[in-house]
Amino acid sequence: MSEKQIKPATKTALEMGPIIAFFAGYVLLKDREFLIGGQSYSGFILMTALFIPLIALSSFVLWRLTGKLSAMQIMTLVLVTVFGGLTIWLNDERFFKMKPTMIYLMFGGMLAFGLMRGRSYLRVVMGELMPLDHEGWMKLTVRIMILFFGLAIANELVWRSMSTDAWVKFKTFGLPIIMFGFFMSQSGLMARHSTAEDDTPEDDTPTA
């Protein structure tokens, strides 16, 4: 299926909708306990159980609308399912809190592997969104790799040393704000290395 374009607002709503729904549900249910099958579950665990099908549904709708899911979106869905499933099965919220750490470590690790090969794997994912020359992609990849490793450390520090309330707020609002602020701060690099006016940008597709 060929990739189709959708409105940015629609894409943002599909990507952020499950996260906002999780936050809203958690706020409403965080002080309640639910007895299911003879086992007591907190509001956090219940919302985790609802979050998994929500993100699966949003990913499916996004795929149907665009004809494509990025590697990041697929990996995020897989890790949400795995760590969310462990959280529900073991009735232990720590697994779901670890999930962002694993996501950022894996993304950072993949970018680091590409850089060691002299390649920007970031370009494969975002090349159509940001036309940059090779030097620009390499610099941006290094910076985003550092960002991902930094976010992994930050997530570990927050969930291990702060309350569940604090972690949920950090996950829902803090991480997106940091990501938005980071990309805004890269506007100078993107302007210096833009190839938007070039007709034939160089090919930097990773080799097998």
Coordinates of C-alpha atoms in Angstrom, one line a residue:
M1 CA 0.0 0.0 0.0
S2 CA 1.5 3.4 -1.0
E3 CA 1.9 6.1 1.6
K4 CA -0.8 8.7 1.7
Q5 CA -0.8 12.1 3.3
I6 CA -3.1 13.1 6.2
K7 CA -3.5 16.4 8.0
P8 CA -0.9 17.0 10.7
A9 CA -3.7 17.6 13.3
T10 CA -5.1 14.2 12.6
K11 CA -1.7 12.5 12.9
T12 CA -1.0 14.3 16.2
A13 CA -4.4 13.4 17.5
L14 CA -3.9 9.7 16.7
E15 CA -0.4 9.7 18.2
M16 CA -1.2 11.7 21.4
G17 CA -4.8 10.5 21.9
P18 CA -4.0 7.3 23.8
I19 CA -1.5 9.1 26.0
I20 CA -4.0 11.8 26.9
A21 CA -6.7 9.2 27.5
F22 CA -4.3 7.3 29.8
F23 CA -3.6 10.5 31.8
A24 CA -7.2 11.5 32.1
G25 CA -8.2 8.0 33.2
Y26 CA -5.4 7.8 35.7
V27 CA -6.4 11.1 37.3
L28 CA -10.0 9.8 37.7
L29 CA -9.1 6.3 38.9
K30 CA -5.7 6.6 40.7
D31 CA -7.2 6.4 44.2
R32 CA -9.5 3.5 43.5
E33 CA -8.9 -0.3 43.7
F34 CA -10.7 -2.8 41.4
L35 CA -11.3 -6.4 42.2
I36 CA -11.1 -8.5 39.1
G37 CA -11.0 -12.3 39.2
G38 CA -10.2 -12.2 42.9
Q39 CA -7.2 -9.9 42.4
S40 CA -7.0 -6.3 43.4
Y41 CA -5.8 -3.8 40.7
S42 CA -5.0 -0.1 41.1
G43 CA -6.3 2.5 38.7
F44 CA -2.8 2.7 37.2
I45 CA -2.9 -1.0 36.2
L46 CA -6.5 -0.7 34.9
M47 CA -5.5 2.3 32.7
T48 CA -2.5 0.3 31.5
A49 CA -4.8 -2.5 30.4
L50 CA -6.9 0.1 28.5
F51 CA -3.9 1.9 27.0
I52 CA -2.7 -1.2 25.1
P53 CA -5.8 -1.6 22.9
L54 CA -6.0 2.2 22.5
I55 CA -2.5 2.5 21.1
A56 CA -3.1 -0.6 18.9
L57 CA -6.3 1.0 17.6
S58 CA -4.7 4.4 16.9
S59 CA -1.7 2.6 15.1
F60 CA -4.2 0.7 13.0
V61 CA -6.1 3.8 12.0
L62 CA -2.9 5.6 11.2
W63 CA -1.8 2.7 9.0
R64 CA -5.1 2.7 7.2
L65 CA -5.0 6.4 6.6
T66 CA -1.4 6.7 5.5
G67 CA -0.6 3.2 4.3
K68 CA 2.5 3.1 6.5
L69 CA 3.9 2.9 10.0
S70 CA 7.4 4.0 10.8
A71 CA 9.9 1.7 12.5
M72 CA 9.6 3.8 15.6
Q73 CA 5.8 3.5 15.7
I74 CA 6.0 -0.3 15.3
M75 CA 8.6 -0.7 17.9
T76 CA 6.7 1.5 20.4
L77 CA 3.6 -0.6 19.8
V78 CA 5.5 -3.8 20.5
L79 CA 7.2 -2.5 23.6
V80 CA 3.9 -1.1 25.0
T81 CA 2.3 -4.5 24.5
V82 CA 5.2 -6.4 26.1
F83 CA 5.8 -4.1 29.1
G84 CA 2.1 -3.3 29.5
G85 CA 1.3 -7.0 29.4
L86 CA 3.9 -7.7 32.1
T87 CA 2.5 -4.9 34.2
I88 CA -1.0 -6.4 34.1
W89 CA 0.1 -10.0 34.4
L90 CA 2.4 -9.4 37.4
N91 CA 0.2 -6.6 38.8
D92 CA 3.4 -4.5 39.0
E93 CA 3.4 -1.0 37.6
R94 CA 7.2 -0.8 37.5
F95 CA 7.3 -2.6 34.2
F96 CA 5.1 0.0 32.4
K97 CA 7.3 2.7 33.9
M98 CA 10.4 1.0 32.5
K99 CA 8.9 1.0 29.0
P100 CA 10.0 4.6 27.9
T101 CA 13.6 3.7 29.1
M102 CA 13.7 0.7 26.9
I103 CA 12.2 2.6 23.9
Y104 CA 14.8 5.4 24.2
L105 CA 17.7 3.0 24.7
M106 CA 16.7 1.0 21.7
F107 CA 16.3 4.1 19.5
G108 CA 19.5 5.6 20.7
G109 CA 21.3 2.3 20.3
M110 CA 20.1 1.9 16.7
L111 CA 21.2 5.5 15.8
A112 CA 24.6 4.8 17.4
F113 CA 25.0 1.6 15.4
G114 CA 24.3 3.5 12.2
L115 CA 26.7 6.3 13.1
M116 CA 29.5 3.7 13.6
R117 CA 28.8 2.6 10.0
G118 CA 28.9 6.2 8.8
R119 CA 25.2 6.2 8.2
S120 CA 22.2 8.2 9.5
Y121 CA 19.4 5.8 10.1
L122 CA 17.4 8.8 11.2
R123 CA 17.3 9.9 7.6
V124 CA 15.5 6.6 6.6
V125 CA 12.7 7.5 9.0
M126 CA 12.5 11.3 8.6
G127 CA 14.1 12.0 5.3
E128 CA 10.9 13.0 3.6
L129 CA 10.0 15.4 6.4
M130 CA 13.3 17.2 6.6
P131 CA 15.4 17.5 3.5
L132 CA 19.0 17.8 4.7
D133 CA 22.4 17.2 3.3
H134 CA 24.6 14.3 4.5
E135 CA 26.5 16.4 7.0
G136 CA 23.3 17.8 8.4
W137 CA 21.8 14.3 8.9
M138 CA 24.9 13.1 10.7
K139 CA 25.0 16.0 13.1
L140 CA 21.3 15.8 13.8
T141 CA 21.6 12.0 14.3
V142 CA 24.3 12.5 16.9
R143 CA 22.2 15.1 18.8
I144 CA 19.1 12.9 18.7
M145 CA 21.1 9.9 19.8
I146 CA 22.3 11.9 22.9
L147 CA 18.8 13.1 23.5
F148 CA 17.4 9.6 23.5
F149 CA 20.0 8.3 26.0
G150 CA 19.4 11.4 28.1
L151 CA 15.6 10.8 28.1
A152 CA 16.2 7.1 29.1
I153 CA 18.3 8.3 32.1
A154 CA 15.7 10.9 33.0
N155 CA 12.9 8.4 32.9
E156 CA 14.8 6.1 35.2
L157 CA 15.5 8.9 37.7
V158 CA 11.9 10.0 37.8
W159 CA 10.2 6.7 38.2
R160 CA 12.7 5.3 40.7
S161 CA 12.9 8.4 42.9
M162 CA 9.5 10.1 42.6
S163 CA 5.8 9.3 43.0
T164 CA 3.6 7.6 40.4
D165 CA 1.7 10.9 40.0
A166 CA 5.0 12.7 39.2
W167 CA 6.0 10.0 36.7
V168 CA 2.6 10.1 34.9
K169 CA 2.8 13.9 34.5
F170 CA 6.4 13.6 33.3
K171 CA 5.5 10.9 30.8
T172 CA 2.4 12.8 29.5
F173 CA 3.7 16.3 29.4
G174 CA 7.4 16.5 30.2
L175 CA 8.7 14.1 27.5
P176 CA 6.7 15.7 24.7
I177 CA 7.7 19.2 25.8
I178 CA 11.4 18.2 25.9
M179 CA 11.1 16.6 22.4
F180 CA 9.3 19.7 21.0
G181 CA 11.9 22.0 22.6
F182 CA 14.7 20.0 21.2
F183 CA 13.5 20.1 17.6
M184 CA 12.8 23.8 17.9
S185 CA 16.4 24.3 19.1
Q186 CA 17.7 22.5 15.9
S187 CA 16.1 25.0 13.5
G188 CA 19.5 26.6 12.9
L189 CA 21.1 23.3 11.9
M190 CA 18.2 22.5 9.7
A191 CA 18.4 25.9 7.9
R192 CA 22.1 25.6 7.3
H193 CA 22.0 22.1 5.9
S194 CA 18.6 22.2 4.1
T195 CA 18.4 20.8 0.6
A196 CA 14.8 21.8 0.0
E197 CA 15.7 23.5 -3.2
D198 CA 17.8 20.6 -4.6
D199 CA 16.1 18.4 -7.2
T200 CA 18.2 15.3 -6.5
P201 CA 19.2 14.8 -2.8
E202 CA 21.9 12.3 -2.2
D203 CA 21.0 8.7 -1.4
D204 CA 21.9 7.6 2.2
T205 CA 19.9 4.5 2.5
P206 CA 21.6 2.0 4.8
T207 CA 23.0 -1.1 3.2
A208 CA 22.3 -4.5 4.5

